[in-house]
Tab-separated table of C-alpha atoms in Angstrom:
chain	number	residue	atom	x	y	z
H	1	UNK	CA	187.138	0.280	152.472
H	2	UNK	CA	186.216	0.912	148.762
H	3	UNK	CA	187.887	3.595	146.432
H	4	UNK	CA	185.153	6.277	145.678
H	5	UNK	CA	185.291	8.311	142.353
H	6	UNK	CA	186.293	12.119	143.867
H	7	UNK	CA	187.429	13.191	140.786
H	8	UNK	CA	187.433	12.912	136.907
H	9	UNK	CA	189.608	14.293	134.068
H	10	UNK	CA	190.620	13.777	130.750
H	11	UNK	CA	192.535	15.461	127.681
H	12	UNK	CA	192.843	14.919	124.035
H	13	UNK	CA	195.118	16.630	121.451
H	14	UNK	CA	193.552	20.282	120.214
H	15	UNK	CA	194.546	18.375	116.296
H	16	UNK	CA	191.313	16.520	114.841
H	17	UNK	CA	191.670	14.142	111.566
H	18	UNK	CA	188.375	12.967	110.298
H	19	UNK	CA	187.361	10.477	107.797
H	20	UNK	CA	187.725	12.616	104.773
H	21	UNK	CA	191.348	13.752	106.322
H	22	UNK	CA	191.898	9.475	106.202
H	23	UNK	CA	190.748	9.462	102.783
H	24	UNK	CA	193.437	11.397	101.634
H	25	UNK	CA	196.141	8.989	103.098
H	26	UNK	CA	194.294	5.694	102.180
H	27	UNK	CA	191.816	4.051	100.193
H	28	UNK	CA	188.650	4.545	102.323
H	29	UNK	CA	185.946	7.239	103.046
H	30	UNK	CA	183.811	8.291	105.577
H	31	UNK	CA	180.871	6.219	104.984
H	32	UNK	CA	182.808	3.067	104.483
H	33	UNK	CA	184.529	3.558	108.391
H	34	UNK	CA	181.239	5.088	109.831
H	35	UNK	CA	179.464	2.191	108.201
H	36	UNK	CA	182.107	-0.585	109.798
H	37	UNK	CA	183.043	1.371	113.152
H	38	UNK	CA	181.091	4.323	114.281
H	39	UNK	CA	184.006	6.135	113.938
H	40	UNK	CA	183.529	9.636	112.232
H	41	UNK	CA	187.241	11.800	113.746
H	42	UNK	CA	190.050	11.144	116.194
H	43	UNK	CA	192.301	13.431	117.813
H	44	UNK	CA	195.871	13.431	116.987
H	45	UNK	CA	199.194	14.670	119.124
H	46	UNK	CA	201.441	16.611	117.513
H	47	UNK	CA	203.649	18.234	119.882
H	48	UNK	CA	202.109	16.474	122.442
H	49	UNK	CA	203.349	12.754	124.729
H	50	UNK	CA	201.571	10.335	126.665
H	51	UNK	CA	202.783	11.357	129.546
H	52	UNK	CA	202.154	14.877	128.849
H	53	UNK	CA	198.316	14.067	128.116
H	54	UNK	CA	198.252	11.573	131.309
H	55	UNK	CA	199.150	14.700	133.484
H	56	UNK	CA	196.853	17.104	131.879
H	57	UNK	CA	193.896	14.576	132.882
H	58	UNK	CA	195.121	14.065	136.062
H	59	UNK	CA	195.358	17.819	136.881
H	60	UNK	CA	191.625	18.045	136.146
H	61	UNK	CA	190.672	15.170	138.240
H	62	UNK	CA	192.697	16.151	140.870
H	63	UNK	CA	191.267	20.014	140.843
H	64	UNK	CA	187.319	18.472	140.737
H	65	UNK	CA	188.279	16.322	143.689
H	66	UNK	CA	189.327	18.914	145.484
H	67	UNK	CA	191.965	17.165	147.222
H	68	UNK	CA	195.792	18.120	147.685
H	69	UNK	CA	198.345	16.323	145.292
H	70	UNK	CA	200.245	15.816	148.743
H	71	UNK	CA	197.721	13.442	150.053
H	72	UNK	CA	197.991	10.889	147.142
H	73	UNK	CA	199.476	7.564	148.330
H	74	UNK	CA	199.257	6.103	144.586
H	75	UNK	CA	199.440	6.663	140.456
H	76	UNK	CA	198.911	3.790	138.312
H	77	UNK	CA	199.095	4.792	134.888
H	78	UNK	CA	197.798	2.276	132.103
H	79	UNK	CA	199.795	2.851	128.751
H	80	UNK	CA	200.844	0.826	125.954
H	81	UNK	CA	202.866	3.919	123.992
H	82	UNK	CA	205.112	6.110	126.455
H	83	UNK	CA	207.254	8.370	125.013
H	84	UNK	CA	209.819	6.622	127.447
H	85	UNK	CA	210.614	2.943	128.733
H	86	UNK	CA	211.869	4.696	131.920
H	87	UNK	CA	211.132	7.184	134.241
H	88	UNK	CA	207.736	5.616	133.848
H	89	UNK	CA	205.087	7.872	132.907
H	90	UNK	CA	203.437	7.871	136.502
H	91	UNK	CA	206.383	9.046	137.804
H	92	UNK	CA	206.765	11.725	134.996
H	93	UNK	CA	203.051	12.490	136.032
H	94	UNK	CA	203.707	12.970	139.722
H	95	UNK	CA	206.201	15.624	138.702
H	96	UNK	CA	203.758	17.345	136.737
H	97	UNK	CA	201.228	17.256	139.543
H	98	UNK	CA	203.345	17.518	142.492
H	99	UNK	CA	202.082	14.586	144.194
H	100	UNK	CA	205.058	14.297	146.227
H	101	UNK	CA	203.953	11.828	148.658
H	102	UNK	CA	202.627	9.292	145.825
H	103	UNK	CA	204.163	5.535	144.520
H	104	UNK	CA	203.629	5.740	140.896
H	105	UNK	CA	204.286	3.054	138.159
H	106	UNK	CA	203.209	1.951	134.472
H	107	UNK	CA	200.660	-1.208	133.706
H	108	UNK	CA	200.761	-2.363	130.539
H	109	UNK	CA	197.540	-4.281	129.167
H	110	UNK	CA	196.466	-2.191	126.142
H	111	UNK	CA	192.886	-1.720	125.687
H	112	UNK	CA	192.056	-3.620	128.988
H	113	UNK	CA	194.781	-1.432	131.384
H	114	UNK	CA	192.368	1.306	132.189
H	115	UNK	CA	189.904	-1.328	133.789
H	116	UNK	CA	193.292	-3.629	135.545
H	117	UNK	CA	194.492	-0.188	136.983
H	118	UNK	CA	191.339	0.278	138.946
H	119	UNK	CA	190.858	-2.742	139.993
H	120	UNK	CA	194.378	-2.920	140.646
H	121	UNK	CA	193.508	0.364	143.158
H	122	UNK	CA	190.710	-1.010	144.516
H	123	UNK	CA	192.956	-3.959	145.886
H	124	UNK	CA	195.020	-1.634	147.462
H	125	UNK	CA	192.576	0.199	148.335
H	126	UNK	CA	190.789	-2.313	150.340
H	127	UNK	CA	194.130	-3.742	151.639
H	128	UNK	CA	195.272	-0.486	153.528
H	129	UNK	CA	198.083	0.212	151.404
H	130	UNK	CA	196.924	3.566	150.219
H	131	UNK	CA	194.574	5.642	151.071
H	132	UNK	CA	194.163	8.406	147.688
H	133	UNK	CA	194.894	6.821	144.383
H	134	UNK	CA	195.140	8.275	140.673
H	135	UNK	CA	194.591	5.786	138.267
H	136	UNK	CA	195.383	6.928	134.855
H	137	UNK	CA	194.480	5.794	131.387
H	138	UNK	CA	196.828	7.333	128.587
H	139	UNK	CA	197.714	6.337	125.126
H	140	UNK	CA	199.180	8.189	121.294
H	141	UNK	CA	198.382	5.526	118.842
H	142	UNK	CA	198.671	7.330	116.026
H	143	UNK	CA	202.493	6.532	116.926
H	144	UNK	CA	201.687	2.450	117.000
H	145	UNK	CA	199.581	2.093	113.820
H	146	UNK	CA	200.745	1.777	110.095
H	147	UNK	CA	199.081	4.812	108.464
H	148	UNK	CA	198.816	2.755	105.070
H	149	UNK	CA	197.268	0.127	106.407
H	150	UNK	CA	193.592	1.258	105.855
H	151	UNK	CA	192.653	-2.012	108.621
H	152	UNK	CA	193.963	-0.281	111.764
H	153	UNK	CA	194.822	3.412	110.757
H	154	UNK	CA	191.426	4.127	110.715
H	155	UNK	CA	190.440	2.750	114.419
H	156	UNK	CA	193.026	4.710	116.661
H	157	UNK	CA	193.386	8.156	117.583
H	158	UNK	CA	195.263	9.782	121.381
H	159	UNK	CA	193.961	11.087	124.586
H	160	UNK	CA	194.020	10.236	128.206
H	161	UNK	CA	191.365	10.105	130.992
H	162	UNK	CA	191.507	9.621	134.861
H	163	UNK	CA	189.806	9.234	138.248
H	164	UNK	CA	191.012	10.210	141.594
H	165	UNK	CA	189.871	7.483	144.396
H	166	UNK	CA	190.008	8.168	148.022
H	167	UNK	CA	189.325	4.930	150.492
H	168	UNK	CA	185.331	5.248	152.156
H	169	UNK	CA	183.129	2.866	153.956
H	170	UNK	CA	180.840	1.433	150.824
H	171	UNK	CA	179.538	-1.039	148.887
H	172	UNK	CA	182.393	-3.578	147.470
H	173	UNK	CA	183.842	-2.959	144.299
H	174	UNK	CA	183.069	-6.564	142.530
H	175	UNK	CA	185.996	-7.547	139.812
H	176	UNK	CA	186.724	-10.199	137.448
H	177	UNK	CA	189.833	-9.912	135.252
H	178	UNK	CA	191.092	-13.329	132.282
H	179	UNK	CA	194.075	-13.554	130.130
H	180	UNK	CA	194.507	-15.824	127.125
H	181	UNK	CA	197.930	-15.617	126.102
H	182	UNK	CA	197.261	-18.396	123.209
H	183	UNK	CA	195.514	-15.934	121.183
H	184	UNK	CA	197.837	-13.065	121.020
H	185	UNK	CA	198.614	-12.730	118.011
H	186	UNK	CA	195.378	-11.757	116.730
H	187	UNK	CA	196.497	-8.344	118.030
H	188	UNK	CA	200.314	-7.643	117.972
H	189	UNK	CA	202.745	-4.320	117.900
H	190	UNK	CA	206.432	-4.834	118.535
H	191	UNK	CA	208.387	-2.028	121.187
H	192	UNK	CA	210.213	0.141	118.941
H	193	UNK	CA	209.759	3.744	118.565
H	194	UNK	CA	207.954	5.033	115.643
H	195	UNK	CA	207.606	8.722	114.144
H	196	UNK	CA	203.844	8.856	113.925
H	197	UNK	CA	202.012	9.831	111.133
H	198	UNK	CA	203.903	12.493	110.225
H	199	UNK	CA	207.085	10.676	109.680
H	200	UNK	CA	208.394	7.198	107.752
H	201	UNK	CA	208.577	3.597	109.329
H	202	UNK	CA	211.180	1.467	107.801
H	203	UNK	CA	209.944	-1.291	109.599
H	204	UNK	CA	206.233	-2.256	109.064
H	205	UNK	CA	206.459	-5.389	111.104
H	206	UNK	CA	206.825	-2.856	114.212
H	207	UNK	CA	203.517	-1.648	114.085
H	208	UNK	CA	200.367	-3.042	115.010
H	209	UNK	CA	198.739	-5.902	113.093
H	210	UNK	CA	194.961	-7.335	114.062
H	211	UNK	CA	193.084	-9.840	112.767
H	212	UNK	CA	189.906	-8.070	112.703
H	213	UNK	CA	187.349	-10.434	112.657
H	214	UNK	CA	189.611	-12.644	115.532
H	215	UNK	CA	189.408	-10.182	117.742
H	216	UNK	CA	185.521	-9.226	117.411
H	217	UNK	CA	184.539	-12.652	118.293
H	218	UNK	CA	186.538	-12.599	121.367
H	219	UNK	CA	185.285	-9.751	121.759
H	220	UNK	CA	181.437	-10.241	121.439
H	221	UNK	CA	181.810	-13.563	123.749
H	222	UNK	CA	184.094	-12.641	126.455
H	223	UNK	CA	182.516	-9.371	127.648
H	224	UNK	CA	179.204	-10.804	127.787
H	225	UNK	CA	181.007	-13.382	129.835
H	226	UNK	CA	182.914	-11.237	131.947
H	227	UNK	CA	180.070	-9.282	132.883
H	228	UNK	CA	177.838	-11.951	133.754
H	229	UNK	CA	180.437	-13.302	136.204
H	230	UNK	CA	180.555	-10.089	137.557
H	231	UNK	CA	176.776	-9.959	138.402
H	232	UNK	CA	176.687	-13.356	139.946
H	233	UNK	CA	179.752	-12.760	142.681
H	234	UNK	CA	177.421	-9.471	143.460
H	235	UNK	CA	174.714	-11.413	143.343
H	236	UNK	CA	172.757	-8.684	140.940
H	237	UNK	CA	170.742	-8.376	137.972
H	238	UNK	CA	171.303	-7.180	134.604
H	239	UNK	CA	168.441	-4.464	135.229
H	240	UNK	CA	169.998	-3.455	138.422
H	241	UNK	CA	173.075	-1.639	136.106
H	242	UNK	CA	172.386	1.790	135.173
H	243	UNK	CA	175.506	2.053	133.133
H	244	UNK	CA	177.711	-0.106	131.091
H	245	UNK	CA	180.961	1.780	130.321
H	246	UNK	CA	182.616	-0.341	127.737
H	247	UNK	CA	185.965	-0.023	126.268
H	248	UNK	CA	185.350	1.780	122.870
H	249	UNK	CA	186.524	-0.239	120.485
H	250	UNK	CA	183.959	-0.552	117.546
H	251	UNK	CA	180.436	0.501	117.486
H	252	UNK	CA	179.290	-2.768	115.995
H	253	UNK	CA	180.875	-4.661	119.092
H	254	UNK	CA	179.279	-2.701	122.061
H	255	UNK	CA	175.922	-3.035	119.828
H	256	UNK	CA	176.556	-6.579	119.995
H	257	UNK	CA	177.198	-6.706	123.048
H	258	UNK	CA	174.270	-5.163	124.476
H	259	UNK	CA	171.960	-7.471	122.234
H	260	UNK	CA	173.693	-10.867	123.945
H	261	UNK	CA	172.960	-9.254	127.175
H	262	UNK	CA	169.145	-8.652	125.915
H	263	UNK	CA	169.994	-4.857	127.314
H	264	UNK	CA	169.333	-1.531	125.796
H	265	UNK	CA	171.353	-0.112	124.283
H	266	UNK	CA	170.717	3.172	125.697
H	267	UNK	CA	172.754	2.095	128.276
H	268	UNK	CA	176.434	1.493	126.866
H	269	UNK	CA	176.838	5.206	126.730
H	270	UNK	CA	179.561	5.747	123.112
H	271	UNK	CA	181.430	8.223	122.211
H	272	UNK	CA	184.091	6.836	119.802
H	273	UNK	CA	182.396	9.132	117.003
H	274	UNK	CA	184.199	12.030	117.993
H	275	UNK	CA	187.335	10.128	119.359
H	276	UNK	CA	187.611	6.866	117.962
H	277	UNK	CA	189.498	3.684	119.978
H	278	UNK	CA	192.180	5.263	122.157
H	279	UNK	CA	192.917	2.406	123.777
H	280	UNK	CA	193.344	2.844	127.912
H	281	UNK	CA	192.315	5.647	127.639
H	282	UNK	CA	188.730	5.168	126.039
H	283	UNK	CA	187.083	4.437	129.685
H	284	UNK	CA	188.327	6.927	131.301
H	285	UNK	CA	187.412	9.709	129.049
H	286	UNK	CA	183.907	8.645	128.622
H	287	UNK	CA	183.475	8.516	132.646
H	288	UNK	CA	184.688	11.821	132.676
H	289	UNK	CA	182.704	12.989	129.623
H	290	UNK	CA	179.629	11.500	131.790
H	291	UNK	CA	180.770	12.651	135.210
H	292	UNK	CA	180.694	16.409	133.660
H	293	UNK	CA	177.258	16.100	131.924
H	294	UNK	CA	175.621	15.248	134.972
H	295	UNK	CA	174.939	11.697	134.335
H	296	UNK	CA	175.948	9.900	137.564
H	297	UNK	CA	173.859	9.703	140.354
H	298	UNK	CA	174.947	8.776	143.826
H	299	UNK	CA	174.002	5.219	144.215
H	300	UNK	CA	173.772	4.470	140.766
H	301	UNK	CA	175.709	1.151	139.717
H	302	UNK	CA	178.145	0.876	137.155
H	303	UNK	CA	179.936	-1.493	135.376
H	304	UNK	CA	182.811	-0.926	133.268
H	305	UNK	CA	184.778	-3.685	131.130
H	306	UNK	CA	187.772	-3.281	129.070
H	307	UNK	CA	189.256	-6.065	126.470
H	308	UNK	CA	191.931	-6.260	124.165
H	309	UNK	CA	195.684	-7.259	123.239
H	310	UNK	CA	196.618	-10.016	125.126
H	311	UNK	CA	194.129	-10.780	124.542
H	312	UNK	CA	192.888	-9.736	127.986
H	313	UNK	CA	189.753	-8.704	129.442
H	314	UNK	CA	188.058	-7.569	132.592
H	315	UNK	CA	185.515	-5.992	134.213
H	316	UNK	CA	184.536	-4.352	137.294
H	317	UNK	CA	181.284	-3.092	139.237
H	318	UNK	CA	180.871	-0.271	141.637
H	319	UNK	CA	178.236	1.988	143.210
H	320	UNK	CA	179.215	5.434	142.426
């Protein structure tokens, strides 16, 4: 049995700060981080918490599905920034949702737990263990980055996506997943509460520091990678993808990506314009921005990879 994409959902804070909003705060403007990023706004909570966004995307993907909250067996929620260490924010999501019947905890891989949590369903999925699964992708960076630090304050902004998988008789779901815990500290943030951008850190170690140029070489030669091992346990071509769903990290890097692949680029489908990198929860909202255009096909194949702070990275293929 394979999980099959029933339903899709996703949320992002009503609040939008765009470049020239940035330029007020730091030294930049919105050429420079167009130029650099692709970036142009990002969405911002005010009032708002992860877990509050995670169950607003859920909701959605649970009322396109069609399905009954009751008949969910699972909710993995990928997150690097709950409001809480505990009640996890799946759990704070069933509550919101009423899944009753549902097993619900937190995965932590930053920009790669989106991609982990499905795959991480799919396992279950294919094991018997569950049946229905919500796998969530939530994150409020703007309370993680250093809003003086014109390097990372500029890449981040909050939302949440999600996809509702119930267990059918399909194609396998191919997955790959690597870890290189030597290089982690070319993308750090320690676990302390911070106010956001509204408020004052005392603390600057406690937010996130990257080495820029670190991490887009990993990034540009392990998703290549990734994919590619991907296609070979499926046995597939490169031309036999309709869609590469890549975490949305940097327009430069999915552009680069697509050129090592000798792929269009037409199809690594962006949206990071409009909300820049929100970390697990970039995949997820662009599937669901896609699923509600009309872009998906039954039968179509796609692949979706995330990478990040870790550094991790995987990647996984289905039939939709």
């Amino acid at each position: 049995m394979v999980g099959k994409i029933y339903g899709t959902g996703s949320y992002v804070p009503p609040r939008v700060m765009d470049n020239d909003d940035l330029a007020k705060i730091v030294d930049t403007n919105d050429e420079w981080i167009r130029e650099r990023t692709g970036i142009g706004r990002r969405h911002i909570i005010e009032e708002e918490t992860t877990s509050y966004m995670a169950g607003q995307a859920a909701m959605k993907a649970v009322e396109m599905s069609g399905i009954d909250p009751a008949e969910i067996d699972l909710i993995l929620l990928a997150t690097s920034s709950s409001e809480t260490v505990f009640p996890c924010a799946a759990c704070e999501v069933q509550k919101a949702i009423g899944a009753v019947n549902a097993a619900g905890y937190d995965m932590n891989a930053a920009c790669t737990g989106f991609v982990l949590a499905f795959n991480t369903a799919q396992a279950y999925i294919s094991a018997g263990f569950c049946r229905t699964a919500l796998v969530i992708g939530a994150d409020s960076m703007s309370n993680l980055v250093d809003w003086t630090d014109r390097g990372t304050c500029i890449l981040f902004g909050d939302g949440a996506g999600a996809v509702l998988l119930r267990a059918e008789e399909g194609e396998p779901v191919y997955m790959e997943a690597h870890s290189d815990g030597a290089k982690g500290a070319a993308l750090t943030g320690l676990s302390r509460h911070r106010k956001g951008w509204t408020g004052a850190q005392e603390d600057k170690e406690s937010y996130i520091h990257m080495d820029g140029q670190g991490v887009f070489k990993f990034a540009v030669r392990k998703v290549p990678e990734i994919i590619e091992e991907v296609l070979a346990k499926a046995d597939m071509s490169l031309d036999e993808i309709d869609y590469f769903v890549l975490h949305q990290a940097n327009r430069r890097i999915i552009e680069a990506v697509a050129k090592r692949l000798k792929t269009d680029i037409s199809k690594f489908p962006m949206n990071l314009e409009e909300y820049a990198n929100t970390s697990a929860a970039t995949v997820p909202i662009l599937l669901d921005e896609m699923n509600r255009k009309g872009m998906f096909r039954k039968g179509q194949k796609i692949m979706l990879s995330g990478f990040g702070a870790g550094l991790t990275w995987a990647a996984s293929l289905f039939q939709w």
